[in-house]
Short mmCIF file of C-alpha atoms in Angstrom, two decimals:
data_model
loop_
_atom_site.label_atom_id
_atom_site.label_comp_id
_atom_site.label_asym_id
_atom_site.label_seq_id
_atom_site.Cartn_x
_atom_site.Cartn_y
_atom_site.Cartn_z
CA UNK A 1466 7.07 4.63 19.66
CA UNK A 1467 7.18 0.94 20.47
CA UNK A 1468 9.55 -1.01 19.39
CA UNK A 1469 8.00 -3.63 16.82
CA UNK A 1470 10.64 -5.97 15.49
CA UNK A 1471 9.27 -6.76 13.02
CA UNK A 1472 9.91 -4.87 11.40
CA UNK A 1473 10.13 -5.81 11.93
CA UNK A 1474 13.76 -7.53 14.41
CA UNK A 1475 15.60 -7.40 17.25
CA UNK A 1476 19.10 -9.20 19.16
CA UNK A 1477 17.72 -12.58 19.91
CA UNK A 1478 16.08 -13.08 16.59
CA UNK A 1479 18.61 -12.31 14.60
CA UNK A 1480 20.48 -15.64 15.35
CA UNK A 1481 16.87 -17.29 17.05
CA UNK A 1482 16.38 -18.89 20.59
CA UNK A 1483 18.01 -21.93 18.96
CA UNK A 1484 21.18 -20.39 18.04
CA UNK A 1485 24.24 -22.79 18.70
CA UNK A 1486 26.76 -21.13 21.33
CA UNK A 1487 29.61 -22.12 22.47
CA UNK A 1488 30.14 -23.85 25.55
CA UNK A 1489 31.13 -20.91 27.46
CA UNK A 1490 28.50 -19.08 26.26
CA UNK A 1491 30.03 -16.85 23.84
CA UNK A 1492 29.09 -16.43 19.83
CA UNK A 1493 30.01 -19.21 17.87
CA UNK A 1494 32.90 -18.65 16.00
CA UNK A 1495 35.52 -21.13 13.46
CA UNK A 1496 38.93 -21.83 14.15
CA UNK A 1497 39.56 -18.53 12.06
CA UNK A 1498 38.59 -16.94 15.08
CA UNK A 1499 36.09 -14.19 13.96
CA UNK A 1500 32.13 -14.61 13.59
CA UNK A 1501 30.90 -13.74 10.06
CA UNK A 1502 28.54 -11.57 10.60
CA UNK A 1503 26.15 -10.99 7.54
CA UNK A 1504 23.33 -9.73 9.39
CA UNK A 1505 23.33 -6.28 8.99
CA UNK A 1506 20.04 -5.57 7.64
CA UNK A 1507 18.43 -7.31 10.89
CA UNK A 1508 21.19 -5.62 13.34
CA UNK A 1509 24.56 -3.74 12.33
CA UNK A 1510 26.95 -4.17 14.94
CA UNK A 1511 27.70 -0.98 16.91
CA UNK A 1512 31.36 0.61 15.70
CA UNK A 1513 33.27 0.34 18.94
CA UNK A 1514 32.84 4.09 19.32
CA UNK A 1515 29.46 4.45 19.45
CA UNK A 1516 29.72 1.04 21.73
CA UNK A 1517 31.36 2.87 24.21
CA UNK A 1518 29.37 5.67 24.18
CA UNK A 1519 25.93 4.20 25.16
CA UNK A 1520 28.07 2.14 27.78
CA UNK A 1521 28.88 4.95 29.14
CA UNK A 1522 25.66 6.79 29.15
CA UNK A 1523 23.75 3.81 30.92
CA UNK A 1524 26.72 4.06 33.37
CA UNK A 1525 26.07 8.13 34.35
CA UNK A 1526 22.29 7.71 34.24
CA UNK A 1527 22.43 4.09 36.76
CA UNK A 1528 24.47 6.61 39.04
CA UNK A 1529 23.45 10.08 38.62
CA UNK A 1530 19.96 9.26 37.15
CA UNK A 1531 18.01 10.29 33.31
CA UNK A 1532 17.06 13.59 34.72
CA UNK A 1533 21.12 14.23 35.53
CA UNK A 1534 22.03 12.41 32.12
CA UNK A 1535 19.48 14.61 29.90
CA UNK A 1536 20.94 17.81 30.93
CA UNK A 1537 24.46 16.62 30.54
CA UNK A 1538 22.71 15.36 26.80
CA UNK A 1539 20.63 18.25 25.96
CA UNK A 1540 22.86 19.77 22.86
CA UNK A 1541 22.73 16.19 21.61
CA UNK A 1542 19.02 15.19 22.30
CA UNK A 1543 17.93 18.77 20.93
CA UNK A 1544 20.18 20.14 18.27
CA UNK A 1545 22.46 17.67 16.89
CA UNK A 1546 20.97 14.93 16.30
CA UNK A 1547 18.31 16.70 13.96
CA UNK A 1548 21.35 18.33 12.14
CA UNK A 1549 22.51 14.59 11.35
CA UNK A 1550 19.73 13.39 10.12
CA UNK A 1551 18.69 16.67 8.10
CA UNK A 1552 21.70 16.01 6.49
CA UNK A 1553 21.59 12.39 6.21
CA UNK A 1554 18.01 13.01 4.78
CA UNK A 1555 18.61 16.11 2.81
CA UNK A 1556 15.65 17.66 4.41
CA UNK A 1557 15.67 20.97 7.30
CA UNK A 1558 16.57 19.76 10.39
CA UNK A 1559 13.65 21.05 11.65
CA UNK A 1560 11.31 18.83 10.08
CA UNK A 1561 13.19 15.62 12.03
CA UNK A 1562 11.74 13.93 14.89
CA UNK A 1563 13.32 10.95 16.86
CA UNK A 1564 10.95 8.28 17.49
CA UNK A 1565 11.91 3.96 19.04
CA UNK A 1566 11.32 2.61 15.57
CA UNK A 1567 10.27 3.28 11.77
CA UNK A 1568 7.03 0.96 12.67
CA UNK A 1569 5.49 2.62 15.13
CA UNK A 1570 5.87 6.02 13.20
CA UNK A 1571 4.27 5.04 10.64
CA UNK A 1572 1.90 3.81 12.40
CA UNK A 1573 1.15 7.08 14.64
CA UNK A 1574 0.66 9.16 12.08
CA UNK A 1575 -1.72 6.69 9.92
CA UNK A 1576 -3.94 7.00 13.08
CA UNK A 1577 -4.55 10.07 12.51
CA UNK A 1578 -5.43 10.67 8.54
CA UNK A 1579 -8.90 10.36 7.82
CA UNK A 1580 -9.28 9.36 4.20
CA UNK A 1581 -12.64 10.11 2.56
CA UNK A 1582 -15.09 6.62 2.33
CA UNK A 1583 -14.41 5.14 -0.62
CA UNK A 1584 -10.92 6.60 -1.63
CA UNK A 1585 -7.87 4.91 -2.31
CA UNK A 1586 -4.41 3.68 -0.39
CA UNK A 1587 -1.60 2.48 -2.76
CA UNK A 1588 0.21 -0.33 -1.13
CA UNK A 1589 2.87 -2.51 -2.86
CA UNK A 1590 3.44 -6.38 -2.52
CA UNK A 1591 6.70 -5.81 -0.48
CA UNK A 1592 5.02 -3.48 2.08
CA UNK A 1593 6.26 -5.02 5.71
CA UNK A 1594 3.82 -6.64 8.38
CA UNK A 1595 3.75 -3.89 10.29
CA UNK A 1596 2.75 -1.34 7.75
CA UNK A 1597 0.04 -3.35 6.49
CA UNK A 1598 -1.73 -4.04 10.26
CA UNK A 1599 -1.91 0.02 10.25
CA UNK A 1600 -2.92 0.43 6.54
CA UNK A 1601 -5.87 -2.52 7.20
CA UNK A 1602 -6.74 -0.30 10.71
CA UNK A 1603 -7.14 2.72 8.88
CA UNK A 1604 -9.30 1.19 5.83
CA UNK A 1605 -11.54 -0.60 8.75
CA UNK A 1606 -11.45 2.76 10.53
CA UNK A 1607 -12.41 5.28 7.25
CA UNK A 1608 -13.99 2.81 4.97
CA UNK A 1609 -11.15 3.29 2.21
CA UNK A 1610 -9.43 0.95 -0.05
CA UNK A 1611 -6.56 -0.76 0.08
CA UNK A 1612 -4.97 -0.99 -3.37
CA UNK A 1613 -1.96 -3.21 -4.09
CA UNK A 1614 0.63 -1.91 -6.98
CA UNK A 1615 0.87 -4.62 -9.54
CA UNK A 1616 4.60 -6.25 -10.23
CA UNK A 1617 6.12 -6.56 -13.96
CA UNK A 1618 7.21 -9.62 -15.07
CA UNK A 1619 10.69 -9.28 -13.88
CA UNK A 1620 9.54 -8.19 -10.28
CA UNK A 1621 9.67 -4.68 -10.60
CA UNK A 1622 6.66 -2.22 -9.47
CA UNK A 1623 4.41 -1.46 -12.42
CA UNK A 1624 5.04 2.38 -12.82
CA UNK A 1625 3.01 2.24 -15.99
CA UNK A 1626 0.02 1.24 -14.37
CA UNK A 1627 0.81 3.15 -11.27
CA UNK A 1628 0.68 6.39 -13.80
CA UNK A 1629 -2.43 5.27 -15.63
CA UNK A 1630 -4.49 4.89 -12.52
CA UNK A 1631 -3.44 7.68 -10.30
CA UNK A 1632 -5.66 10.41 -9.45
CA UNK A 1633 -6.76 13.02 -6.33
CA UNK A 1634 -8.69 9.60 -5.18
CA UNK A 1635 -5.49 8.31 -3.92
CA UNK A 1636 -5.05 9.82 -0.65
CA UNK A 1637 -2.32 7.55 0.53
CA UNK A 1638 0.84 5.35 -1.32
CA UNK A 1639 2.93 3.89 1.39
CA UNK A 1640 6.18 2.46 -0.64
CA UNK A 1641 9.36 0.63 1.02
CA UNK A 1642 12.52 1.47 -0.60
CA UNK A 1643 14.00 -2.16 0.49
CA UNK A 1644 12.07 -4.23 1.96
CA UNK A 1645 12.78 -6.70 4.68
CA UNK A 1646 12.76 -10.12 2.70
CA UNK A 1647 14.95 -9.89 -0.44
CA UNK A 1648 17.35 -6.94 -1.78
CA UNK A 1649 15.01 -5.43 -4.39
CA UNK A 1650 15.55 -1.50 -4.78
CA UNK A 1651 12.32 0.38 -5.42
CA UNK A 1652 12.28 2.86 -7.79
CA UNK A 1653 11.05 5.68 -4.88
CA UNK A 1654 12.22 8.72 -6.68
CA UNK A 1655 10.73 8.29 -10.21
CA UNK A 1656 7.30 7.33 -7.78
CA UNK A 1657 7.53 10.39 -6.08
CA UNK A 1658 7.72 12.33 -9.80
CA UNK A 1659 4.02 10.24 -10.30
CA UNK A 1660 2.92 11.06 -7.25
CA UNK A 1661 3.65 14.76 -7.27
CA UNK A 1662 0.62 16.54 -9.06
CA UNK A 1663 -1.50 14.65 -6.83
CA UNK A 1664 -2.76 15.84 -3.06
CA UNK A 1665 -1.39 11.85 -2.16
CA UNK A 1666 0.54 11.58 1.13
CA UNK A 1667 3.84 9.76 0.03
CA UNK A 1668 5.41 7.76 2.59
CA UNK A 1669 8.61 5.58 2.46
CA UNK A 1670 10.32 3.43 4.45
CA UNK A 1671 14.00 3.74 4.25
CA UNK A 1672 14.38 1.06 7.24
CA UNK A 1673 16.48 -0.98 4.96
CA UNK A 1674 18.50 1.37 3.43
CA UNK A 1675 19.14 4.31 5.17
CA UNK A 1676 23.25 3.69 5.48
CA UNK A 1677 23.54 1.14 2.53
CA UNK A 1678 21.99 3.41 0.00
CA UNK A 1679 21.87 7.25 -1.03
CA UNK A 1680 18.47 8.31 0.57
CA UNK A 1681 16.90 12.12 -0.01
CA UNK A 1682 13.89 13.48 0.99
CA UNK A 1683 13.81 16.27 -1.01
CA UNK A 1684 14.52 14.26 -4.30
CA UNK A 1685 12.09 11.59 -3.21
CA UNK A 1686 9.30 14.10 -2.79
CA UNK A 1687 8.11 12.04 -0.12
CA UNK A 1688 5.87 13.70 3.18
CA UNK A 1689 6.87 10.96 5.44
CA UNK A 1690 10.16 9.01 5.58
CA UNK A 1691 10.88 6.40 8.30
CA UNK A 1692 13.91 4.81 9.37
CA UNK A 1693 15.40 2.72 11.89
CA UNK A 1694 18.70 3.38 13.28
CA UNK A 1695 20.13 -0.07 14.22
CA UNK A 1696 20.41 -1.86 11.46
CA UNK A 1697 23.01 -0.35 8.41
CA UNK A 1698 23.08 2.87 10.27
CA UNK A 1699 24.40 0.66 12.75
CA UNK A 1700 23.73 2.20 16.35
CA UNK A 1701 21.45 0.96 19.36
CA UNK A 1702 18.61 -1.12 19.39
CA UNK A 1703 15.20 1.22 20.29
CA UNK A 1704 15.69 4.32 18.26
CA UNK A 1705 14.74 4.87 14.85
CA UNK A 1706 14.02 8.82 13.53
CA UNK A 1707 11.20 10.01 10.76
CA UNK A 1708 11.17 12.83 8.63
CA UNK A 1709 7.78 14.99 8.30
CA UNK A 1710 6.44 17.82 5.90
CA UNK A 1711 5.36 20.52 8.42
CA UNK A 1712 1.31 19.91 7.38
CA UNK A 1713 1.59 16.51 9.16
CA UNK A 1714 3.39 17.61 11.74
CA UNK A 1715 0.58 18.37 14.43
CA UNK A 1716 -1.45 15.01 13.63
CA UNK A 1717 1.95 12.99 14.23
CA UNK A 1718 3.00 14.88 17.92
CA UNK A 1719 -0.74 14.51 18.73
CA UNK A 1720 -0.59 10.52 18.21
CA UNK A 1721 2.99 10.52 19.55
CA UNK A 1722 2.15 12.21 22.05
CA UNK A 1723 0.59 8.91 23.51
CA UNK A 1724 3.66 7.27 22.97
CA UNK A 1725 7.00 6.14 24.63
CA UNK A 1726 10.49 8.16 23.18
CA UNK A 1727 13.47 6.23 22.81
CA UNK A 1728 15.95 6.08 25.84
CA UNK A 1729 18.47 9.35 25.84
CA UNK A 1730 21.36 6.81 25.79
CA UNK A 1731 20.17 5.64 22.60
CA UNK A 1732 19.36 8.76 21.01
CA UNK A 1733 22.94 10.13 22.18
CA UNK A 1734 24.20 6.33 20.10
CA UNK A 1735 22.20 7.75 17.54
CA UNK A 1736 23.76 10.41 17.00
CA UNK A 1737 27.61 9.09 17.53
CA UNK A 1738 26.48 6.62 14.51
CA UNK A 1739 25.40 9.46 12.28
CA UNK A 1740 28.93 10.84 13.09
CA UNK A 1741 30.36 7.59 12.06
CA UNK A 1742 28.72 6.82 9.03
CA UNK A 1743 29.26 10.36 7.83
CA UNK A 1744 32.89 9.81 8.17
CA UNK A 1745 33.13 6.54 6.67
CA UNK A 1746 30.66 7.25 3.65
CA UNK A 1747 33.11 10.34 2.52
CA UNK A 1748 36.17 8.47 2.97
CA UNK A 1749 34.53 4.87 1.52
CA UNK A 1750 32.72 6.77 -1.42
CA UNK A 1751 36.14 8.87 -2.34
CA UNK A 1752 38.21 5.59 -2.51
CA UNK A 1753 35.61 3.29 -3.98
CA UNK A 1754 32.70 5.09 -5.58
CA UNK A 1755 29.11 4.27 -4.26
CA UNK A 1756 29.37 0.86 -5.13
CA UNK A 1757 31.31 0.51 -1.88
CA UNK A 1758 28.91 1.90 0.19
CA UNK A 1759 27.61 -0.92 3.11
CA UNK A 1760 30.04 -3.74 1.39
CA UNK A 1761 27.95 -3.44 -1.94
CA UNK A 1762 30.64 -4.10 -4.02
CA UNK A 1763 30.72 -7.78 -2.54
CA UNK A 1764 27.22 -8.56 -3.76
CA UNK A 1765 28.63 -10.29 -6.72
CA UNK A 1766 30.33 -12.66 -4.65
CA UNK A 1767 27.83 -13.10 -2.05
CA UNK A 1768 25.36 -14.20 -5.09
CA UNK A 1769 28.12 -16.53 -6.10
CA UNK A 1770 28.81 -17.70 -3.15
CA UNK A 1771 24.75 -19.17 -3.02
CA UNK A 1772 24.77 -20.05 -6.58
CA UNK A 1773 27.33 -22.53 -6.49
CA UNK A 1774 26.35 -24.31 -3.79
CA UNK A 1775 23.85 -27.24 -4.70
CA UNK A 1776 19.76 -27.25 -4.40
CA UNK A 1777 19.95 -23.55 -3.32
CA UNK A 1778 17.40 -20.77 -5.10
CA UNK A 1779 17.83 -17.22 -5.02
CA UNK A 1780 14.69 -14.97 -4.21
CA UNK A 1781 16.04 -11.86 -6.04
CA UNK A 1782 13.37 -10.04 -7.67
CA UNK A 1783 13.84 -6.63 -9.55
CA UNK A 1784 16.73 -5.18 -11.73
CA UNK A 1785 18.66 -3.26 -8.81
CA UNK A 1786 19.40 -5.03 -5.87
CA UNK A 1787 21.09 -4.12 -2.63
CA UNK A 1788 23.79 -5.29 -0.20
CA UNK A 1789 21.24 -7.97 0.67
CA UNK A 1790 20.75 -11.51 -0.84
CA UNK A 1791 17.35 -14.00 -0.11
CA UNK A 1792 17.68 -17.36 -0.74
CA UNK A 1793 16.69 -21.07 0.27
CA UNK A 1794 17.50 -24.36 -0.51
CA UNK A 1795 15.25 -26.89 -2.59
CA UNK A 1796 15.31 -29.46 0.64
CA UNK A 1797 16.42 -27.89 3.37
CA UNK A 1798 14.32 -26.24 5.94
CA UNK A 1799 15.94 -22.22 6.80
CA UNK A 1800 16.25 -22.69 10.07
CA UNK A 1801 18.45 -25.53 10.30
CA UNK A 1802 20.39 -24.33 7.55
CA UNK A 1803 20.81 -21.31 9.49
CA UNK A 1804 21.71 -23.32 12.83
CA UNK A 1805 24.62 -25.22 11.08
CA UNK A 1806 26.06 -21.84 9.81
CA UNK A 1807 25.82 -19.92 13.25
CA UNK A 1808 27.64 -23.32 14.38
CA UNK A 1809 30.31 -23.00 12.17
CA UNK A 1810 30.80 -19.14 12.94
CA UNK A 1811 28.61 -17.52 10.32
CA UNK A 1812 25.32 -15.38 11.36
CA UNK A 1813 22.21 -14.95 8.81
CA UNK A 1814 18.45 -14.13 9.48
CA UNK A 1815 16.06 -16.27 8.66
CA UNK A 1816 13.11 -15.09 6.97
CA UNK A 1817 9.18 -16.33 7.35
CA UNK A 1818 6.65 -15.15 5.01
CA UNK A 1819 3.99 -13.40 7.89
CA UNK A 1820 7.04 -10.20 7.23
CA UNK A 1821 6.23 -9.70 3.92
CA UNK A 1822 2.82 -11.95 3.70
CA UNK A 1823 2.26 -10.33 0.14
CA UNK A 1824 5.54 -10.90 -1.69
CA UNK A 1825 6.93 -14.27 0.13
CA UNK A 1826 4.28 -16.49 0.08
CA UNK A 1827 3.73 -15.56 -3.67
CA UNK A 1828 7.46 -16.68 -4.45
CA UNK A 1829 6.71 -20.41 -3.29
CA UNK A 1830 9.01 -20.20 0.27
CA UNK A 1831 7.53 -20.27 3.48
CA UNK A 1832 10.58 -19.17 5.48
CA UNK A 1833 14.11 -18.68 3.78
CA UNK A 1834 17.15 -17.27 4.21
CA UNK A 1835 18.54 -13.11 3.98
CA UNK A 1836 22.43 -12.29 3.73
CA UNK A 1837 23.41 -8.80 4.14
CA UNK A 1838 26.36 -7.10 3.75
CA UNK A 1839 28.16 -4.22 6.34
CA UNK A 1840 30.74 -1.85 5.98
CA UNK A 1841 33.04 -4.19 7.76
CA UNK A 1842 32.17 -6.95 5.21
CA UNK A 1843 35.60 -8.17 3.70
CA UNK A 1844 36.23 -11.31 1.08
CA UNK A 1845 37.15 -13.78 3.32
CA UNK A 1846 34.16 -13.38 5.20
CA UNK A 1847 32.14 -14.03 2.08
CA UNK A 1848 34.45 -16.92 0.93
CA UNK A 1849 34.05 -18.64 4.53
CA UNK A 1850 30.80 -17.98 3.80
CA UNK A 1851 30.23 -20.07 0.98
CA UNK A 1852 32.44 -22.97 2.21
CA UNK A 1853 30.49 -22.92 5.04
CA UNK A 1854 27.38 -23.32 2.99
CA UNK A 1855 28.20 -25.91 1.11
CA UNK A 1856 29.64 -27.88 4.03
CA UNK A 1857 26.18 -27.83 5.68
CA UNK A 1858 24.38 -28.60 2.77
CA UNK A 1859 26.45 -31.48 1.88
CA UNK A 1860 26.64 -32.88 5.26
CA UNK A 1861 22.20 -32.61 5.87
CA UNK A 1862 21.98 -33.68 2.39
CA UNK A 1863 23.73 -36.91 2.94
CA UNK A 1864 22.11 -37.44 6.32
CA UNK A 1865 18.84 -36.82 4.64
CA UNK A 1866 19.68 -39.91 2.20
CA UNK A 1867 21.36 -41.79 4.31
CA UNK A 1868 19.01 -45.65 5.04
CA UNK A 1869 17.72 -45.56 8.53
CA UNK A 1870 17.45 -48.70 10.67
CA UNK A 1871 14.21 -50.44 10.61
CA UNK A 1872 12.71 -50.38 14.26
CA UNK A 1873 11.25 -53.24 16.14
CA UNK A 1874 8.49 -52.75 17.99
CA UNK A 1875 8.66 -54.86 21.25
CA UNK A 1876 5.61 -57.72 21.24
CA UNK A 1877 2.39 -56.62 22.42
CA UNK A 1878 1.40 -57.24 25.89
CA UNK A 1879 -0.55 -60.23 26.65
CA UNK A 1880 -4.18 -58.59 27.69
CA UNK A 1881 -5.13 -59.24 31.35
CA UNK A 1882 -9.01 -59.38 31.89
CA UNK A 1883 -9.78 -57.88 34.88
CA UNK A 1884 -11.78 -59.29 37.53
CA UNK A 1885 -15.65 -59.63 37.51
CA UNK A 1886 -17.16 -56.74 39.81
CA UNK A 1887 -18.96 -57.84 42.60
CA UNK A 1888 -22.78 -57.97 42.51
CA UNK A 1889 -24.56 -54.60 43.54
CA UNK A 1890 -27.34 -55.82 45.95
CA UNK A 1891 -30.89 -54.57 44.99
CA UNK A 1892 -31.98 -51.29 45.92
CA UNK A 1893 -34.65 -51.86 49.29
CA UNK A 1894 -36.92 -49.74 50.50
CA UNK A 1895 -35.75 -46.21 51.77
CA UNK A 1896 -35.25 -46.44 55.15
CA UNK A 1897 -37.14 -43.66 57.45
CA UNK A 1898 -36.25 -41.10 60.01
CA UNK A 1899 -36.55 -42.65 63.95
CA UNK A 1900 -38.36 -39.44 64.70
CA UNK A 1901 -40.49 -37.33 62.86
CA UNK A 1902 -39.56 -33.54 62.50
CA UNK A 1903 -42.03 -30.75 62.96
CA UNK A 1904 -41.60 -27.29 62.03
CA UNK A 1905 -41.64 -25.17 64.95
CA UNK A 1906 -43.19 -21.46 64.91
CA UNK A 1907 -41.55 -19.25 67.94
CA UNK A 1908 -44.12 -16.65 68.66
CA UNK A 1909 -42.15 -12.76 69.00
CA UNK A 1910 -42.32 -11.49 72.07
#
């Protein structure tokens, strides 16, 4: 699959072409000495292992070449990797396929369902960019509907009205577990018990929480699940995995089929960040109960942290949030906000509405800001954090309402008439040829 940052997101966008480096060219960092990093839901920084690792793969294949590197690879690239995410997944390994990014799955096998005219896709107001371009293809292609699921009051998805209205019409509910632009938790599993008497094709995205949150398959009682793998998973850019009932299985390899695969290097990164997160789940969750899982248990103070400084708004819709915060401020634009923070050592994404053009926009904010918590999230990072945010805010603030100088505008130029043109002398008569021409006609020989 193609990449598609948008989802979707990539290296350079996390901290924008406008990010504020130092003057040797490194990340910005305080006099602490360590960049904040509380972008994990846009890209989680490699553990060192796994670092190494797809070092050290592009190393072998620049010398020996991919052919040389996917033999060396082939346990990895054909057998374990599907074990890890079977068991990340809770589905048969089997039923796994690697793919460059959650997107572009999705996307591959939507191209190839062919919903009756007239019948219905369930969409929901978080649904990604990305999603919806291939949900609007395949109602121009088929002729269906596009059906958005109604929100409560409180921000939630309507599951009462999602129960009163389903029916063997539906042929398609595409849900996202998180979505991209605030820290809401959708209620996937109880959907999937809605969803189940029905011949529906369930698909999630679990880009945004696959490594923060718990995320099963088999509970879900989903047919499609997508994921990337570079964000809380936390390994290399360009690989992402899917999981598949085996009905769909032929239509997706047929579209795929057509498609690029990610790189083995970062399939083998893949798989050393499965490894990792595996490890550090059992040990994190034995010592600190899920609540520690992907710094979660510092999403109190992370909301504090924005709520105390002045003029800022959270955008936190739902009852169960994740380990990631939206917010703006009242005055200030997000990306200079975000500027000053990178400045003072502290990374965030900035958000803009075209990612989640039906939930955003809706809210009142055109762009804002999205904290996330990682694994390697600690308190001070969150409490340099917030001093750093209200350090920036008082400091535009101030600027903001600080008198500027009237200008003066330098006299006006005296106007210089320009000179009369001369007089164009009167047309005479055309004057004619010395000699007249004649049209000659060569007889042929």
């Amino acid at each position: 699959m193609n990449a598609t940052p948008s989802s979707t997101d990539h290296r350079d966008h996390t901290y924008g072409t406008d990010h504020a480096y130092g003057t040797d060219g490194t990340e910005p960092a305080d006099r602490e000495g360590r960049t904040v990093h509380l972008d994990t839901a846009g890209w989680g920084t490699m553990p060192a292992a796994v670092r190494a690792l797809v070092a050290d793969c592009a190393s072998r294949e620049d010398r020996y070449g991919p052919h040389e590197l996917e033999e060396d690879l082939e346990d990895v690239l054909r057998t374990e990797v599907h074990e890890r995410l079977g068991a990340l997944l809770g589905v048969p390994a089997a039923d796994t396929v690697v793919v460059t990014d959650a997107a572009g799955a999705f996307d591959a096998l939507v191209s190839r369902l062919t919903p009756g005219r007239g019948e219905r896709v369930w969409t929901t107001p978080y649904e990604s960019a990305a999603r919806l371009t291939a949900l609007y293809a395949l109602r121009d292609r088929t002729r269906c509907t596009v059906e958005v699921v109604p929100l409560r009051e409180d921000g939630d998805l309507d599951l009462e009205w999602m129960a009163r209205h389903i029916d063997d019409d539906v042929a398609l509910v595409s849900v996202v577990h998180v979505p991209s632009g605030c820290g809401i938790v959708n209620p996937v599993e109880e959907i999937g018990q809605i969803l189940a008497p029905y011949r529906c094709v369930y698909a999630v995205d679990a880009s945004y929480s696959a490594g923060q949150l718990p995320v099963d398959a088999g509970r879900i009682g989903c047919q499609l699940l997508t994921g990337d793998g570079w964000r809380f998973l936390r390994g290399p850019y360009a690989v992402g995995f899917a999981f598949l009932e085996p009905r769909l299985r032929a239509a997706f390899e047929d579209a795929a089929a057509h498609r690029p695969l990610p790189p083995n290097a970062a399939v083998a990164g893949l798989n050393a960040a499965l490894a990792h997160h595996t490890a550090t789940t059992t040990a994190t969750a034995a010592a600190d109960g899920p609540a520690g899982l992907a710094g979660q248990g510092l999403l109190p103070a992370l909301r504090a942290a924005v709520e105390e400084c002045p003029g800022t708004e959270l955008i936190a819709p739902g009852r169960v949030q994740s380990a990631i915060l939206a917010f703006r401020h009242r005055d200030l634009p997000a990306a200079l906000v975000r500027r000053r923070l990178a400045a003072r050592g502290v990374a965030l994404w900035k958000t803009v509405a075209q990612e989640t053009p039906l939930h955003l926009p809706r809210s009142g904010a055109t762009t804002a800001l999205r904290a996330s918590l990682g694994p390697d999230t600690t308190p001070q990072d969150i409490a340099r954090f917030g001093r750093a945010l209200r350090e920036v805010v008082r400091e535009e603030t101030a600027g903001a309402q600080r008198p500027r100088p009237a200008r003066t505008l330098p006299p006006a130029p005296t106007p210089v008439l320009a000179p009369a043109p001369a007089p164009i002398p009167p047309a005479g008569p055309r004057p004619r040829p010395s000699a007249r021409r004649h049209l000659t006609l060569c007889p042929t020989p």
